[in-house]
XYZ file of C-alpha atoms in Angstrom:
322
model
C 115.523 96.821 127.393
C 117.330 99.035 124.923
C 120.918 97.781 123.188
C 122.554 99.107 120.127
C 120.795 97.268 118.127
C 117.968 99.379 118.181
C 120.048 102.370 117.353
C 121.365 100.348 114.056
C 118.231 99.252 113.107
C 116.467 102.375 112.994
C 118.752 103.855 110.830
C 119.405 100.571 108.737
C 115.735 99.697 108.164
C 115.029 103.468 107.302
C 117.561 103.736 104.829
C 116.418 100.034 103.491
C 113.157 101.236 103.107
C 113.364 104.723 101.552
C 115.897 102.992 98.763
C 113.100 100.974 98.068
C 110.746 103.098 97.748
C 111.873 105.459 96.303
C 112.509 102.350 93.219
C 108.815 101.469 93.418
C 108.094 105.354 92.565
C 110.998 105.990 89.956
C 109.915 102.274 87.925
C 106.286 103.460 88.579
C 104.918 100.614 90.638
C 104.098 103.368 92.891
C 102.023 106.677 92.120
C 98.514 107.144 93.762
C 99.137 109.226 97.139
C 97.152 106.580 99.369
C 99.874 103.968 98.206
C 102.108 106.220 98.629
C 101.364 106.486 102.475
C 101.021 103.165 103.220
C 104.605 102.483 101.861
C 105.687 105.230 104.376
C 103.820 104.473 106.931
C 105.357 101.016 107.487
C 108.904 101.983 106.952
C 108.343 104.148 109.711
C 106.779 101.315 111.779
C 108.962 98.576 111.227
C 112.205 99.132 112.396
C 111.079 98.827 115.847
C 108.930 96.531 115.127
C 111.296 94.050 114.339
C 113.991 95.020 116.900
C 111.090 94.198 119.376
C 110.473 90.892 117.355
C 114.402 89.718 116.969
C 115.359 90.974 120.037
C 112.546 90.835 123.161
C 110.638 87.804 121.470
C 112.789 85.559 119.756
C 116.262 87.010 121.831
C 118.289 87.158 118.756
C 122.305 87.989 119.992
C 123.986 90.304 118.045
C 125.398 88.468 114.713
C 128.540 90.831 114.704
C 129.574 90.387 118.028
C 129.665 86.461 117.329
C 131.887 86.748 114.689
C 134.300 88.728 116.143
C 135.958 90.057 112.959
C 137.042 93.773 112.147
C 135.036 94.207 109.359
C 132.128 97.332 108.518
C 129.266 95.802 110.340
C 131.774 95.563 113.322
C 132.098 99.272 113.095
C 128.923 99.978 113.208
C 127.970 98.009 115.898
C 130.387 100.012 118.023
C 128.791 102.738 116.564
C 125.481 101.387 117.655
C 127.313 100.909 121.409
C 128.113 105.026 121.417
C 125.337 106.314 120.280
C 123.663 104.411 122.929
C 125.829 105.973 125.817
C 124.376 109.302 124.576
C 121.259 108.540 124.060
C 119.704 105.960 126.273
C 119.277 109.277 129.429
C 117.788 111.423 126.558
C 115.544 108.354 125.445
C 114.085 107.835 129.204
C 113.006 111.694 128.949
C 111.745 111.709 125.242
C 109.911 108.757 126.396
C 108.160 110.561 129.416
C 107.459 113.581 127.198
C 105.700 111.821 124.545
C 103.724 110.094 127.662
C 102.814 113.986 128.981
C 101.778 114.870 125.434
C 99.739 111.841 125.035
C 98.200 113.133 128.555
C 97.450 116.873 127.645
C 96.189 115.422 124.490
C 93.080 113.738 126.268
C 92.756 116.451 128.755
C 92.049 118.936 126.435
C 90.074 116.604 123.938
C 87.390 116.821 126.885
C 88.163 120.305 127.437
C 87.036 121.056 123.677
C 84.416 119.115 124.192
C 82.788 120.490 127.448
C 83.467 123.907 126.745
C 81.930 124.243 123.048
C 78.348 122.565 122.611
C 78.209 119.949 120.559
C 76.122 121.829 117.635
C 72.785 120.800 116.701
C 70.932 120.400 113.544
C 68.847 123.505 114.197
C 71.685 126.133 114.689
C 74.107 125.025 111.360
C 71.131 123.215 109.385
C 73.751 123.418 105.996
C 76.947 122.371 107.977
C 75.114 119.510 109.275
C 73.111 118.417 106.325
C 76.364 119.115 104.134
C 78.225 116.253 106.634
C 75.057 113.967 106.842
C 75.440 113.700 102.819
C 79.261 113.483 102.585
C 78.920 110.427 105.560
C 76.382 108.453 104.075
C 78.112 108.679 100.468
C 81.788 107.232 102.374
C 78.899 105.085 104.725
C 80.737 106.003 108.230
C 79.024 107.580 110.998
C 78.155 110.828 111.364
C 80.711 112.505 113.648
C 78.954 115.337 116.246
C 79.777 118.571 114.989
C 81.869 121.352 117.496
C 82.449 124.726 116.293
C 84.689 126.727 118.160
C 84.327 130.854 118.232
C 87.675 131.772 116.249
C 88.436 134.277 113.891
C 91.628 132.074 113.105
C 90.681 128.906 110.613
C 90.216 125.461 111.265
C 89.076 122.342 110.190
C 89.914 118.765 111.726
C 88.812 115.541 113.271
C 89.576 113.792 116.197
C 88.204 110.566 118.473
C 88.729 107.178 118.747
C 85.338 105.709 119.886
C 83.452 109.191 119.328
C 84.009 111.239 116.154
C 84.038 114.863 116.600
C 84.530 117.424 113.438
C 85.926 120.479 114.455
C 85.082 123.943 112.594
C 86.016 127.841 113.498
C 83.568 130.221 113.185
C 86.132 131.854 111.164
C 86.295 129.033 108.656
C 82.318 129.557 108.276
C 82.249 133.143 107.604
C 85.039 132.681 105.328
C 84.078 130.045 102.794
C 81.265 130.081 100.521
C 78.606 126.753 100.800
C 80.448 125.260 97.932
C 83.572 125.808 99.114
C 82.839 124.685 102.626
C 81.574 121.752 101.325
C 84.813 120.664 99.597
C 87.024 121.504 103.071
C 84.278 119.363 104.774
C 84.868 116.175 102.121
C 88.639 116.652 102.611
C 87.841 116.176 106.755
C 85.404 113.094 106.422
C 88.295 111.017 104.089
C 90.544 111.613 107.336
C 87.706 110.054 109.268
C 86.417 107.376 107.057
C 90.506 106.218 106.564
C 90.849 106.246 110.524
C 94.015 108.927 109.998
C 93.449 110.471 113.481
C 94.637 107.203 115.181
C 97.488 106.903 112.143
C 99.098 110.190 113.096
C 99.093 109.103 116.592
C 100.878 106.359 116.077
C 103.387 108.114 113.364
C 104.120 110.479 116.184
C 104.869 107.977 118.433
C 107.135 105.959 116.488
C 108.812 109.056 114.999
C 109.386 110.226 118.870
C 111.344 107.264 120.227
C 113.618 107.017 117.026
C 114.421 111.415 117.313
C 117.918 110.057 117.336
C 117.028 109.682 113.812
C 116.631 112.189 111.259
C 115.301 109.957 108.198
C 112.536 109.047 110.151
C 110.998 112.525 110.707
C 111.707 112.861 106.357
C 109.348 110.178 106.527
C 107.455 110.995 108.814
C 106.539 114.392 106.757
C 106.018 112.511 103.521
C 103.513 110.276 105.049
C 101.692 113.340 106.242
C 101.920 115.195 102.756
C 100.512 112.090 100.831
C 97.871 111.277 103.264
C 96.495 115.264 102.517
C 96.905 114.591 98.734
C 94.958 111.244 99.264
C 92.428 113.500 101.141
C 92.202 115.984 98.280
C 91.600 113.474 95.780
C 88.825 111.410 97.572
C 87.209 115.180 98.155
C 87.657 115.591 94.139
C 86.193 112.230 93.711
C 83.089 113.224 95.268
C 83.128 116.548 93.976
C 85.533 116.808 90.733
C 86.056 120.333 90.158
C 89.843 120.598 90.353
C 90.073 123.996 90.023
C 87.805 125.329 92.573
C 89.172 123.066 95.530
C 92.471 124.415 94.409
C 91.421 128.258 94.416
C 90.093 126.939 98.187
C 93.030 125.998 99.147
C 94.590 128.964 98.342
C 92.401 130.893 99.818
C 92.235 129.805 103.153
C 96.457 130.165 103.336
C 96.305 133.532 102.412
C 93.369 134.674 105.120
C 95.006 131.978 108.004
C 95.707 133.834 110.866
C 99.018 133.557 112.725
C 99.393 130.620 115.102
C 98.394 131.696 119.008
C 99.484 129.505 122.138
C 95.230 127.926 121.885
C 96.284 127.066 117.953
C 99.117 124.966 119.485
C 96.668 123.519 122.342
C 94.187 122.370 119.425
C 97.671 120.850 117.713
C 97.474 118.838 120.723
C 94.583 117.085 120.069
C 95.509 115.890 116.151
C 99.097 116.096 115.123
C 98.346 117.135 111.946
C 95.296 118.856 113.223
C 94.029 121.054 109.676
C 93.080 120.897 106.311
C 96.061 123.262 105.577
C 98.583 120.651 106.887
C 101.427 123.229 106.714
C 102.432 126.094 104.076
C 105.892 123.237 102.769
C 102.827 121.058 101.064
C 100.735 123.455 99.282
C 102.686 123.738 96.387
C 102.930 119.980 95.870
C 99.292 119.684 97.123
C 98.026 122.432 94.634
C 99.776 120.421 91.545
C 98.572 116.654 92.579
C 94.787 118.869 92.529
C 95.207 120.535 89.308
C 96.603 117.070 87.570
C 93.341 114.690 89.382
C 92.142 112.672 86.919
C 88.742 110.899 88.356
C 89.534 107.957 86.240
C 92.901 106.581 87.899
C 92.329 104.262 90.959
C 94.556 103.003 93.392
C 97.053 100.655 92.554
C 95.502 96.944 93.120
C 95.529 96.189 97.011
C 96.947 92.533 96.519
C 99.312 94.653 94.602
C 100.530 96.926 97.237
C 100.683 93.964 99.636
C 103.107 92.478 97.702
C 105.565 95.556 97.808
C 104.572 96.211 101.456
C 105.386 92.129 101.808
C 108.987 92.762 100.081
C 109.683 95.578 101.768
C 109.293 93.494 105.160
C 111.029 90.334 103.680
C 113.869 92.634 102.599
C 114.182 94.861 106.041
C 114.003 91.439 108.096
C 116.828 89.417 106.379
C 118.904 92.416 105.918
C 118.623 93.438 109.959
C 119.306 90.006 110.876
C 122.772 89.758 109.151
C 124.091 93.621 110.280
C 122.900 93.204 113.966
């Protein structure tokens, strides 16, 4: 069941949580992309997860309402109370959507896969030899290989038992080996960190908050530091800076427009490409040209900790507005 709170606690724990972080990155606890992510990645998560923990486990009533007094947080429970007049028939209908994407998502996953051969050794001996390489350095299986007969360009992973790497033939033809080989390390990080099923989950949790615009700013920031984090573990494997960079570029300028089958294969990965979107480049370009092989991610016990404030701090704060 669905109560105002939920509407006040997805835009209270969003705001809660991009304060915060954004005063991990300005005191610079905060500056590797990865940890980055993770920071946005749970504010996303977490104001529904604890609306479903206060309110469907533990049945929490609303704190304001048992006061009674005519103060701020009273105000924006009634707030809470008219949004949700609005929203809750829009809600029911986002919901079903995001169920019917989630269902042409896995239909055409198979279609992909039964209508383009899954390649073999013999036919793209350097493609496949280049991702044998890159999967035993970042030890994770070695995903089967589909290459789809475009002109446009494409690169991407997808599968949650199976891994499949998805090339166009345009891609190919367009890259040199060496280059090809640094859009291929950029695609097995997003295997090897499991981003597919991340995305999935982003999207999901961004969808049943659209009420709430924060939520797709972090949404897109998660997205733009999880490609930076890709970048740099390609340049970590292969640290020429300014040849991945001169890539990138590349491949924006020859990208074809985006057809009706572009938005079919968008389907299948949210963020379905090693271009991510034309907004990022710039910021993407400058996080490549400034990699320095010798910084490492913030400690993990580290990050932990500021995850395990951020929670603490979200948590006590929800309880007392709703």
């Amino acid at each position: 069941m669905i109560n105002h709170t939920y509407i006040i606690y997805s835009f209270a724990g969003s705001v809660l949580g991009i304060i915060l972080i954004t005063i991990f990155i300005k005191l610079g606890f905060v500056s590797q992309a990865g940890d980055k992510a993770k920071l946005y990645l749970l504010t996303l998560f977490l104001p529904v997860l604890i609306y479903i923990g206060y309110i469907w486990v533990i049945k929490k009533p609303c704190t304001v309402e048992l006061l009674h007094n005519d103060s701020f947080l009273s105000r924006l429970c009634a707030i809470g109370y008219w949004f949700l007049d609005y929203l809750i028939p829009i809600l029911v209908h986002i919901l079903i959507l995001v169920l019917l994407k989630t269902l042409i998502s896995a239909w055409y996953a198979r279609t992909l896969i039964k209508r383009y051969t899954i390649v073999d050794k013999n036919i793209y001996p350097t493609v496949m030899n280049s991702v044998e390489t890159l999967c035993d350095k970042c030890n994770i299986k070695i995903p089967q290989l589909i290459i789809i007969p475009k002109t446009s360009i494409k690169a991407f992973v997808f599968g949650f038992r199976s891994h499949y790497l998805v090339l166009s033939q345009g891609l190919i033809e367009s890259l040199t080996e060496d280059e090809l080989l640094m859009v291929l390390a950029h695609e097995i990080s997003h295997l090897k960190r499991k981003d597919f099923l991340k995305n999935w989950l982003s999207v999901f949790f961004r969808d049943i908050m659209f009420f709430n615009p924060l939520v797709y700013w972090l949404f897109n920031r998660y997205l733009a530091e999880i490609e930076k984090r890709a970048d740099n573990d390609a340049l970590e494997l292969y640290n020429n800076p300014s040849d991945y960079a001169l890539t990138l570029i590349k491949l924006y300028k020859i990208k074809a427009r985006t057809t009706f089958s572009d938005y079919l294969l968008a389907s299948v990965n949210p963020y379905p490409s090693f271009f991510a979107g034309t907004s990022v480049l710039k910021d993407r370009v400058e996080n490549i040209l400034i990699f320095n092989n010798s910084k490492t991610s913030a400690n993990r016990i580290y990050v932990r900790y500021l995850n395990g404030f951020i929670i603490l701090v979200t948590l006590i704060i929800l309880a007392f507005i709703c």
